[in-house]
Amino acid sequence: MEAHTASRQAPAATITHGRRAPARATSFDLETGNFSAVIATATPVLRQDYEGDYFEVLSLAPKSVRLDRMRSGVAPVLDSHRSGSARDQIGVVTDVRIEAGQLVANARLSQRDDVKGIATDLASGTPPNVSVGYRVYASVESVDPHGRRTVTHTDWEPYEMSLVAIPADPQTHVRHFRRKGVSMDATETDSRDNIDLDASLAVRSSDRGAPLSRAALSEMLLLTERHKMPTDFTRRHIAGGSTLEQFRTAVLEEVAARDSAVRVVGRTSYGDSTDQNFSNPEFLARSITDALVARMTAKPAEGAAAELMGRTMLDMGAMLVEARGERPNWRNREQLLSQIMTRSGGSLATSDFPNLLTSSGHRVLQSAYQISQTPLMQVAKRRSAVDFRALTTIKLSEAPRLAEVKEGGEVKRGPRAESAESFKVKTYARIVSLTRQAIINDDLGAFADSAAAFGRAAAQTEADLIASLLTANSGDGANLADNIPLYATSTNRLNKASSGGALSVTTLGAARQALRNMTDIDGKTFINVAPKFLVVGSALETQAEQLLHDISAVQVDNVNPFAGKLTLAVEPRLTGNAWRLFADPAQVPTVQVAYLNGHDGPLTETQLGWDVLGVEVRCILDFGCGVNDFRGTYLNPGQ
């Protein structure tokens, strides 16, 4: 069969790969920390993509490998491809070269205390495995005479070297030295004291395939040891006439089938190129969530999430499928989506991937919610409701004055006045859907926009409800339990100016005095309320800022007594020129807000869609608010 070739280009920033393989005896110098390693070979590595299995080959032709970055002297040696912290770098690549069809790197290990354990393993001749992280710029696809698809990367760039635990490419290794300055390939000279080569050669029947050389058999036995293959597996291939190349292919296929470290989605091998902790489902879930949030908010991803930015939702969902021990079905995207969206065994219960979509959408929603929150939240006291029944606040007056007790006299009881205010938590909700078409097409736009819009809507719902408490009764505020509005000029309130006045030091002074003169519910005890917030509508924002600005006055009469003492809160729902003072809610709470079970802000829930094919995300806000006490606020209707 004639080989068929086709060029394929790939963006450098999105296709990132890596290869790992067991290291052999070591070239490590304990005194200097220097060592040498074969970090890449042209050995075919079994991969998988949408079309099924294929073999990946790294071309080591000089024109195919971009080595400038590795030769710069700053390319890192990493611990298991981790790059989230400076401590993940355990050394530096000092040189790299193509030698006898292999990519060979010289490196120097760090002298840090936390790296000494790795140095000990290297020095003892039992080093960790070697991996290279690389990016692909161009590839050529072909089909060999046996019908096997092969993708050869003809333009690629290594950018880091890692010491790792899980092998893939059987030919990469930390080099060792027989004597100082003379390198030696372990495939040719490793000891086989525990293997009888002659006995193994005798297993091969004379009528089955070409005879095996001792060197070829030695290589087969080396692969058997390195990949912990069963003895019967090797004997069957020897007796069955397999060539060395056929045996290598069989070993690679066996390793790929049993070892989740070799993972590929959409022509991108993600198990090898990123943080080794991707084998940890919890770490993988956090990284996917971070990547989804970064995509939805157009913000740069950090740490391991950055490695996932070029992958589609199907790619990341397939990673989770493998993390739970299943093989992704890349032959049919619809079936893969069903596999991603449901639990193992076909259950219609929500799986981990929809939960991550929910978590990501919730973070986008919360971000938009926080940004859009009304400044009136600053003047409100927060409470937690356990159910939807009315929340009642019982207010007791201050204790009466202590009375003198004469010798032998009776201590008298002192009554305390009380009042109560109440309000309820109510539920507000909407549903947004992420269709299966959007997931397959990797379109997060509508979902992200809806999540952000719901966050803003939740904040606006809260703002509308709180503002309505202040604007009810033609601006005098909602009624309290005594059926009198929050603001009134009557003797049982005295928290509203008798006539409107513009914002000035004089009118603010009068408002402050009124709050200072507030008495407890017994009508006698001064509670000395201190104003903290000046609340205005958008019409008075500039005037309020000018008034509260700290002026360096030459004359005493020009000193601004309110500079730095009041916090300005501007709420556009408060129209006109009226302005209000509020005390710190920790001293006297005028307004109270409550959330169900202490969950501040909106919540999100997910289910697999029935009316809509995909994922349905429900946004729920359990919120309530009410006026609590007139003593902590003052209203001037303005001019």
XYZ file of C-alpha atoms in Angstrom:
639
model
C 0.000 0.000 0.000
C 1.350 3.359 -1.001
C 1.811 5.773 1.872
C -0.467 8.809 1.887
C 0.780 12.082 3.326
C -0.913 15.348 4.265
C 0.427 18.472 5.929
C -1.194 19.697 9.128
C -0.471 23.019 10.815
C -1.157 23.714 14.499
C -0.918 26.901 16.602
C 2.075 26.883 18.859
C 0.211 28.083 21.885
C -2.463 25.405 21.829
C -0.791 22.096 21.064
C 1.551 21.111 23.837
C 2.976 17.657 24.289
C 5.320 15.635 26.390
C 6.942 12.220 26.533
C 8.059 10.197 29.492
C 10.143 7.087 29.742
C 12.071 5.147 32.355
C 15.571 6.323 33.107
C 18.476 3.950 33.262
C 21.772 4.066 35.071
C 22.883 7.590 35.766
C 25.482 10.059 34.545
C 24.770 12.245 37.572
C 27.705 13.971 39.269
C 26.771 14.434 42.928
C 29.371 17.149 43.421
C 28.301 19.433 40.552
C 24.710 18.282 39.996
C 25.409 17.768 36.268
C 23.941 14.894 34.291
C 23.040 13.925 30.749
C 19.793 12.445 29.434
C 18.183 11.281 26.222
C 14.983 13.321 26.303
C 13.421 12.414 22.938
C 13.711 9.773 20.251
C 11.885 8.924 17.033
C 10.239 5.915 18.691
C 6.555 5.699 17.685
C 4.216 6.329 20.622
C 0.663 5.031 20.478
C -1.881 7.844 20.647
C -5.609 8.300 20.092
C -7.791 11.035 18.626
C -11.220 11.488 17.027
C -10.397 8.963 14.299
C -8.995 6.305 16.594
C -5.497 5.027 17.354
C -2.404 6.337 15.637
C 1.360 6.400 16.169
C 3.058 9.700 16.966
C 6.649 10.231 15.847
C 8.955 13.108 16.658
C 11.154 13.845 13.679
C 14.734 14.393 14.785
C 15.936 15.809 11.494
C 17.901 18.964 12.389
C 15.502 21.188 10.442
C 12.492 19.726 12.312
C 13.492 20.629 15.874
C 13.680 24.183 17.183
C 16.471 24.081 19.766
C 17.183 27.747 20.471
C 14.997 27.824 23.560
C 16.627 24.730 25.065
C 20.079 26.077 24.248
C 19.403 29.454 25.856
C 20.601 28.276 29.277
C 17.295 29.129 30.946
C 15.127 26.177 29.907
C 13.959 24.561 33.149
C 14.218 21.078 34.540
C 10.849 20.589 36.228
C 9.423 18.189 38.765
C 6.753 16.236 36.849
C 5.975 19.130 34.475
C 4.671 21.268 37.326
C 5.104 24.984 36.695
C 2.818 26.689 39.173
C 5.630 27.769 41.501
C 9.312 28.653 41.307
C 9.975 25.665 43.586
C 8.709 23.347 40.848
C 11.905 24.102 38.926
C 14.536 21.683 40.174
C 17.286 22.457 37.696
C 18.254 23.984 34.369
C 19.077 22.618 30.905
C 22.601 23.724 30.018
C 22.812 22.316 26.485
C 20.939 20.182 23.991
C 21.946 18.441 20.782
C 20.840 15.815 18.283
C 23.141 12.813 18.568
C 22.770 9.484 16.736
C 19.069 10.039 16.117
C 18.351 11.048 19.703
C 17.762 14.393 21.397
C 20.302 14.586 24.212
C 20.294 17.241 26.945
C 22.889 18.237 29.506
C 21.364 19.552 32.705
C 22.294 20.711 36.175
C 20.223 19.867 39.246
C 19.492 22.502 41.887
C 21.370 22.357 45.204
C 18.201 23.127 47.225
C 17.474 20.933 50.214
C 14.103 19.836 48.825
C 15.844 18.477 45.697
C 18.367 16.359 47.575
C 16.112 13.305 47.519
C 16.097 13.350 43.708
C 19.872 13.866 43.707
C 20.264 10.801 45.924
C 18.230 8.672 43.501
C 20.249 9.928 40.539
C 23.546 9.262 42.289
C 22.492 5.773 43.363
C 21.738 4.705 39.796
C 17.949 4.525 40.312
C 16.918 7.865 38.797
C 13.353 8.940 38.021
C 12.110 8.821 34.459
C 12.665 11.492 31.842
C 10.087 13.560 29.986
C 10.205 16.462 27.568
C 7.511 19.084 27.174
C 7.132 20.373 23.625
C 4.911 22.323 21.271
C 3.965 21.272 17.745
C 3.917 23.679 14.797
C 3.481 21.299 11.838
C 2.870 17.583 11.251
C 2.618 15.101 8.404
C 0.138 12.235 8.502
C 0.735 8.951 6.652
C -0.544 5.383 6.519
C 2.040 2.610 6.551
C 1.777 -0.659 4.537
C 0.089 -2.308 7.533
C -2.705 0.284 7.507
C -1.514 2.022 10.667
C -1.921 5.777 10.766
C 1.215 7.694 11.753
C 1.505 11.397 12.585
C 5.066 12.696 12.315
C 5.768 16.096 13.843
C 8.018 17.810 11.319
C 8.256 21.146 13.126
C 8.281 21.081 16.905
C 9.964 22.817 19.829
C 11.020 21.348 23.163
C 10.729 23.914 25.953
C 11.345 22.017 29.197
C 12.675 18.748 30.561
C 11.105 16.957 33.508
C 11.943 14.169 35.882
C 8.750 12.137 36.203
C 7.364 8.861 37.475
C 5.350 7.400 34.574
C 7.044 6.185 31.361
C 5.843 6.424 27.749
C 8.763 6.550 25.292
C 10.883 3.484 26.138
C 14.040 4.968 24.610
C 14.478 8.128 26.697
C 16.588 7.877 29.816
C 19.147 9.496 32.055
C 22.469 8.467 30.619
C 25.138 6.608 32.533
C 28.945 6.404 32.184
C 31.182 3.347 32.268
C 34.191 5.560 32.897
C 34.664 9.272 33.159
C 33.947 11.062 29.873
C 32.788 7.979 27.941
C 29.043 7.515 27.473
C 27.430 4.159 26.910
C 23.951 3.212 25.713
C 22.250 0.980 28.237
C 20.479 -1.072 25.559
C 23.806 -2.499 24.482
C 25.565 -3.128 27.786
C 23.054 -3.407 30.631
C 23.651 -6.515 32.723
C 21.260 -9.435 32.313
C 22.476 -11.588 35.176
C 18.949 -12.711 35.993
C 18.011 -13.605 32.353
C 19.155 -16.605 30.376
C 19.508 -15.311 26.805
C 20.400 -18.696 25.375
C 17.343 -20.314 26.927
C 15.144 -17.540 25.573
C 16.589 -17.925 22.081
C 15.865 -21.648 22.218
C 12.165 -20.932 22.668
C 12.052 -19.571 19.129
C 10.971 -22.335 16.765
C 12.992 -22.653 13.612
C 9.894 -22.521 11.422
C 8.470 -19.310 12.915
C 9.835 -16.078 11.545
C 13.376 -14.899 11.109
C 15.952 -15.819 13.755
C 16.522 -13.286 16.546
C 19.942 -11.836 17.206
C 21.188 -11.701 20.771
C 21.079 -7.898 20.567
C 17.424 -7.920 19.447
C 16.451 -10.395 22.131
C 18.317 -8.334 24.735
C 16.280 -5.301 23.688
C 13.028 -7.282 23.934
C 13.894 -8.441 27.421
C 14.826 -4.888 28.390
C 11.406 -3.677 27.257
C 9.811 -6.490 29.230
C 11.554 -5.421 32.412
C 11.054 -1.722 31.912
C 7.309 -1.967 31.314
C 6.761 -4.828 33.765
C 5.286 -7.044 31.085
C 4.301 -10.609 32.062
C 6.871 -13.266 31.185
C 4.270 -15.180 29.174
C 3.644 -12.078 27.051
C 7.286 -11.986 25.952
C 7.558 -15.743 25.466
C 4.474 -15.757 23.218
C 5.978 -13.105 20.962
C 9.371 -14.792 20.835
C 7.866 -18.180 20.057
C 5.328 -16.669 17.650
C 7.960 -15.148 15.367
C 7.566 -11.447 16.266
C 10.329 -9.174 15.092
C 11.826 -6.563 17.413
C 9.745 -3.858 15.736
C 6.546 -5.888 16.090
C 7.356 -6.575 19.718
C 7.910 -2.857 20.391
C 4.516 -2.080 18.865
C 2.821 -4.775 20.956
C 4.426 -3.438 24.128
C 3.349 0.133 23.332
C -0.228 -0.997 22.687
C -0.286 -2.941 25.951
C 1.079 -0.003 27.898
C -1.459 2.358 26.303
C -4.308 0.038 27.198
C -3.379 -0.333 30.865
C -1.754 2.959 31.722
C -3.801 6.160 31.843
C -0.624 8.231 31.609
C -0.762 8.030 27.794
C -3.768 10.206 26.998
C -4.660 12.085 23.853
C -7.633 14.242 22.964
C -8.013 15.998 19.626
C -4.409 15.262 18.607
C -3.124 16.724 21.859
C -1.453 14.462 24.403
C -2.517 16.053 27.630
C -1.344 13.418 30.096
C 2.266 14.075 29.151
C 2.485 17.791 28.608
C 1.091 19.234 31.772
C 1.227 18.885 35.497
C 1.555 15.274 36.561
C -1.162 15.932 39.136
C -3.721 15.742 36.322
C -3.870 12.084 37.310
C -5.443 13.347 40.540
C -9.182 13.801 39.794
C -9.576 16.614 42.328
C -6.615 18.536 40.928
C -7.861 17.949 37.390
C -11.340 19.197 38.312
C -9.957 22.383 39.861
C -7.751 23.013 36.832
C -10.633 22.517 34.380
C -12.840 24.847 36.411
C -10.120 27.505 36.431
C -9.646 27.123 32.669
C -13.381 27.394 31.959
C -13.648 30.506 34.126
C -10.666 32.053 32.356
C -12.257 31.397 28.979
C -15.627 32.805 30.042
C -14.137 35.953 31.550
C -11.381 36.475 28.946
C -8.823 36.608 31.752
C -5.431 34.846 31.591
C -5.308 31.430 33.221
C -2.620 30.640 35.749
C -0.800 27.486 36.766
C -2.038 24.172 35.427
C -5.201 25.781 34.021
C -3.051 27.568 31.440
C -2.162 24.165 29.957
C -5.863 23.514 29.304
C -6.739 26.771 27.569
C -6.317 25.371 24.069
C -8.556 22.385 24.713
C -12.246 22.146 23.949
C -14.987 21.272 26.415
C -15.082 17.796 24.900
C -11.327 17.469 25.415
C -11.587 18.380 29.079
C -14.654 16.222 29.568
C -12.771 13.268 28.087
C -9.979 13.856 30.597
C -12.512 13.452 33.395
C -13.881 10.312 31.768
C -10.406 8.785 31.822
C -9.845 9.968 35.390
C -12.795 7.825 36.453
C -11.309 4.804 34.692
C -13.164 4.807 31.352
C -11.928 5.057 27.776
C -13.361 8.089 25.913
C -15.316 7.247 22.786
C -13.778 9.609 20.219
C -15.337 7.837 17.244
C -18.673 9.593 17.790
C -18.926 13.037 19.358
C -22.563 12.586 20.331
C -21.741 9.384 22.206
C -18.701 11.012 23.774
C -20.861 13.896 24.972
C -23.323 11.429 26.499
C -20.402 9.652 28.147
C -19.102 12.945 29.545
C -22.482 14.091 30.794
C -23.510 10.909 32.606
C -21.977 8.776 35.283
C -20.229 5.504 34.625
C -22.718 2.822 33.691
C -25.029 5.150 31.787
C -26.845 6.616 34.756
C -28.750 9.795 33.997
C -27.472 11.324 37.226
C -25.347 14.423 36.730
C -21.670 13.556 36.301
C -18.586 15.472 37.313
C -18.314 17.528 34.105
C -21.734 19.243 34.348
C -20.867 19.995 37.962
C -17.685 21.698 36.810
C -19.656 23.717 34.269
C -21.954 24.745 37.100
C -19.040 25.661 39.323
C -17.451 27.701 36.549
C -20.700 29.462 35.724
C -21.255 30.134 39.419
C -17.871 31.832 39.700
C -18.646 34.017 36.687
C -22.065 34.770 38.151
C -20.614 35.618 41.576
C -18.026 37.910 40.029
C -20.699 39.833 38.124
C -22.890 39.834 41.247
C -20.154 41.303 43.444
C -19.332 44.017 40.916
C -22.997 44.983 40.530
C -23.966 45.031 44.220
C -25.696 48.138 45.480
C -23.731 50.354 47.894
C -26.828 50.231 50.111
C -25.529 46.852 51.279
C -23.006 48.805 53.348
C -25.736 50.282 55.537
C -27.544 46.950 56.052
C -27.012 44.296 58.704
C -26.888 40.728 57.438
C -28.766 37.822 58.953
C -29.225 34.139 58.172
C -32.634 32.491 57.810
C -33.152 28.756 58.359
C -36.513 28.719 56.547
C -39.042 30.999 54.877
C -40.953 31.970 57.986
C -40.926 35.584 59.158
C -37.719 36.788 60.772
C -38.549 38.824 63.853
C -36.162 41.171 65.619
C -36.978 41.869 69.271
C -35.498 45.156 70.491
C -35.152 45.810 74.196
C -34.536 49.194 75.711
C -31.469 49.930 77.746
C -31.630 48.779 81.363
C -33.028 51.426 83.729
C -30.706 53.498 85.867
C -29.359 51.795 88.931
C -31.240 52.971 92.014
C -29.691 53.551 95.382
C -30.389 50.808 97.908
C -30.537 52.100 101.469
C -29.292 49.997 104.351
C -31.613 47.066 104.755
C -33.640 48.256 101.752
C -35.101 46.164 98.914
C -33.571 45.996 95.443
C -36.329 46.938 93.000
C -36.943 45.391 89.616
C -36.562 47.632 86.587
C -38.794 47.060 83.527
C -37.399 47.229 79.956
C -39.442 48.404 76.994
C -39.460 46.320 73.810
C -40.519 46.452 70.171
C -40.360 44.050 67.218
C -39.885 44.211 63.443
C -40.177 41.332 60.969
C -39.693 40.393 57.302
C -39.473 37.204 55.219
C -36.972 35.616 52.859
C -38.398 34.993 49.394
C -37.121 33.011 46.417
C -36.169 34.493 43.041
C -34.928 32.211 40.210
C -34.186 31.781 36.493
C -32.819 28.973 34.300
C -30.054 29.151 31.673
C -29.192 26.274 29.325
C -25.968 25.111 27.693
C -27.056 23.063 24.689
C -25.279 19.977 23.406
C -24.584 21.856 20.163
C -22.755 24.545 22.143
C -20.713 21.928 24.001
C -19.757 20.031 20.838
C -18.992 23.318 19.045
C -17.045 24.503 22.095
C -19.168 27.652 22.360
C -19.198 29.002 25.912
C -20.228 32.503 24.876
C -23.973 32.344 25.490
C -23.519 30.390 28.705
C -20.949 32.857 30.041
C -23.080 35.848 29.050
C -26.125 34.343 30.758
C -24.190 33.513 33.922
C -22.846 37.062 34.144
C -26.293 38.498 33.357
C -27.860 36.397 36.119
C -25.226 37.655 38.549
C -26.041 41.228 37.657
C -29.765 40.493 37.805
C -29.442 39.040 41.306
C -27.614 42.151 42.507
C -30.204 44.373 40.837
C -33.017 42.421 42.472
C -31.466 43.025 45.882
C -30.875 46.702 45.094
C -34.494 47.189 43.962
C -35.838 45.624 47.133
C -33.588 47.589 49.507
C -34.128 50.876 47.676
C -37.899 50.360 47.796
C -37.700 50.298 51.592
C -36.292 53.829 51.511
C -38.469 55.257 48.732
C -41.848 53.892 49.910
C -44.487 56.339 51.156
C -43.319 59.079 48.769
C -39.753 58.884 50.024
C -40.479 58.600 53.754
C -39.656 54.889 53.738
C -41.532 51.714 54.581
C -43.703 51.533 57.686
C -42.335 50.009 60.850
C -44.349 47.934 63.322
C -45.939 51.105 64.762
C -47.400 51.792 61.275
C -45.385 55.015 60.951
C -42.937 55.470 58.049
C -39.215 55.118 58.631
C -38.679 58.901 58.375
C -40.909 61.409 60.104
C -40.710 64.811 61.799
C -43.028 63.715 64.617
C -41.754 63.509 68.180
C -41.606 59.730 68.042
C -39.136 59.911 65.115
C -37.361 63.266 64.749
C -35.194 61.799 61.969
C -36.411 63.954 59.087
C -35.688 67.602 58.388
C -38.764 69.802 58.705
C -37.812 71.497 55.445
C -35.512 70.416 52.673
C -32.024 71.819 52.449
C -29.102 71.498 50.078
C -26.049 69.528 51.091
C -23.811 71.758 53.155
C -21.770 71.745 56.322
C -24.721 73.403 58.066
C -27.381 70.881 56.990
C -25.053 67.938 57.633
C -24.347 69.365 61.072
C -28.057 69.476 61.862
C -28.499 65.891 60.642
C -25.591 64.694 62.771
C -26.991 66.464 65.825
C -30.357 64.795 65.317
C -28.704 61.364 65.300
C -26.593 62.189 68.350
C -29.770 63.131 70.235
C -31.542 59.848 69.456
C -32.878 58.054 72.532
C -33.513 54.407 73.213
C -37.014 52.930 72.908
C -37.622 53.980 76.455
C -37.596 57.568 75.155
C -35.101 58.684 77.811
C -31.671 57.079 77.340
C -29.383 58.801 74.828
C -27.690 56.259 72.558
C -25.303 58.757 70.915
C -25.631 57.522 67.306
C -22.643 58.424 65.128
C -23.282 58.842 61.365
C -21.000 56.848 59.092
C -22.566 56.848 55.597
C -23.856 59.675 53.432
C -26.288 58.150 50.910
C -27.297 60.143 47.833
C -28.701 59.623 44.375
C -26.701 60.201 41.212
C -27.942 63.810 41.024
C -25.973 64.762 44.155
C -22.849 62.655 43.648
C -20.532 65.469 42.539
C -21.814 67.872 45.192
C -21.388 65.227 47.875
C -17.822 64.497 46.784
C -16.960 68.178 46.915
C -18.483 68.523 50.366
C -16.620 65.540 51.807
C -13.284 66.520 50.256
C -10.540 67.382 52.729
C -9.884 71.137 52.309
C -6.672 72.701 53.632
C -8.245 75.823 55.047
C -6.378 78.931 56.161
C -9.330 80.245 58.151
C -11.048 78.215 60.870
C -14.475 78.952 59.365
C -13.428 77.211 56.141
C -12.423 73.920 57.782
C -14.513 70.956 56.603
C -15.500 69.030 59.763
C -16.825 66.071 57.732
C -13.692 65.379 55.687
C -12.713 61.745 56.143
C -15.563 61.057 58.581
C -18.346 59.982 56.227
C -18.348 57.298 53.538
C -20.202 58.273 50.373
C -22.666 55.736 48.893
C -24.318 56.599 45.575
C -27.446 54.668 44.576
C -29.099 55.820 41.292
C -32.429 54.296 42.378
C -32.709 57.159 44.881
C -33.861 59.953 42.575
C -34.087 63.657 43.239
C -32.064 65.779 45.672
C -32.923 63.987 48.903
C -29.989 62.729 50.963
C -29.677 60.467 53.976
C -27.293 59.718 56.809
C -26.867 56.198 58.175
C -25.112 54.896 61.263
C -22.798 51.909 61.209
C -25.169 48.890 61.085
C -23.104 47.322 63.854
C -24.283 50.175 66.136
C -27.868 50.745 64.996
C -29.069 48.679 62.001
C -31.668 50.610 60.016
C -32.042 47.925 57.345
C -31.613 44.167 57.689
C -31.047 41.699 54.852
C -31.164 37.927 55.093
C -30.165 34.919 52.997
C -31.380 31.371 53.424
C -28.958 29.260 55.480
C -26.274 31.918 55.304
C -25.618 31.516 51.552
C -24.945 35.123 50.587
C -25.873 35.929 47.027
C -27.244 33.678 44.287
C -26.730 29.913 44.111
C -26.563 27.671 41.063
C -27.876 24.137 40.528
C -27.453 21.830 37.535
C -29.381 19.052 35.889
C -29.176 17.333 32.523
C -31.679 19.015 30.247
C -34.916 17.313 29.297
C -36.744 20.086 27.450
C -33.335 21.307 26.224
C -30.695 18.790 25.086
C -27.695 19.770 27.169
C -27.197 21.167 30.640
C -29.661 23.361 32.486
C -28.282 25.674 35.164
C -30.723 27.234 37.575
C -29.875 30.485 39.376
C -31.617 30.860 42.742
C -31.638 33.837 45.081
C -33.208 33.339 48.516
C -33.263 36.884 49.845
C -35.284 39.133 52.086
C -34.951 42.605 53.570
C -36.821 44.916 55.909
C -36.530 48.109 57.928
C -35.475 47.565 61.508
C -34.962 50.850 63.399
C -35.435 54.530 62.598
C -32.797 55.621 65.112
C -29.882 54.878 62.810
C -30.814 57.120 59.878
C -31.780 60.691 58.986
C -33.491 62.104 55.872
C -33.251 65.554 54.340
C -35.639 65.933 51.365
C -33.151 68.321 49.713
C -33.837 71.315 47.493
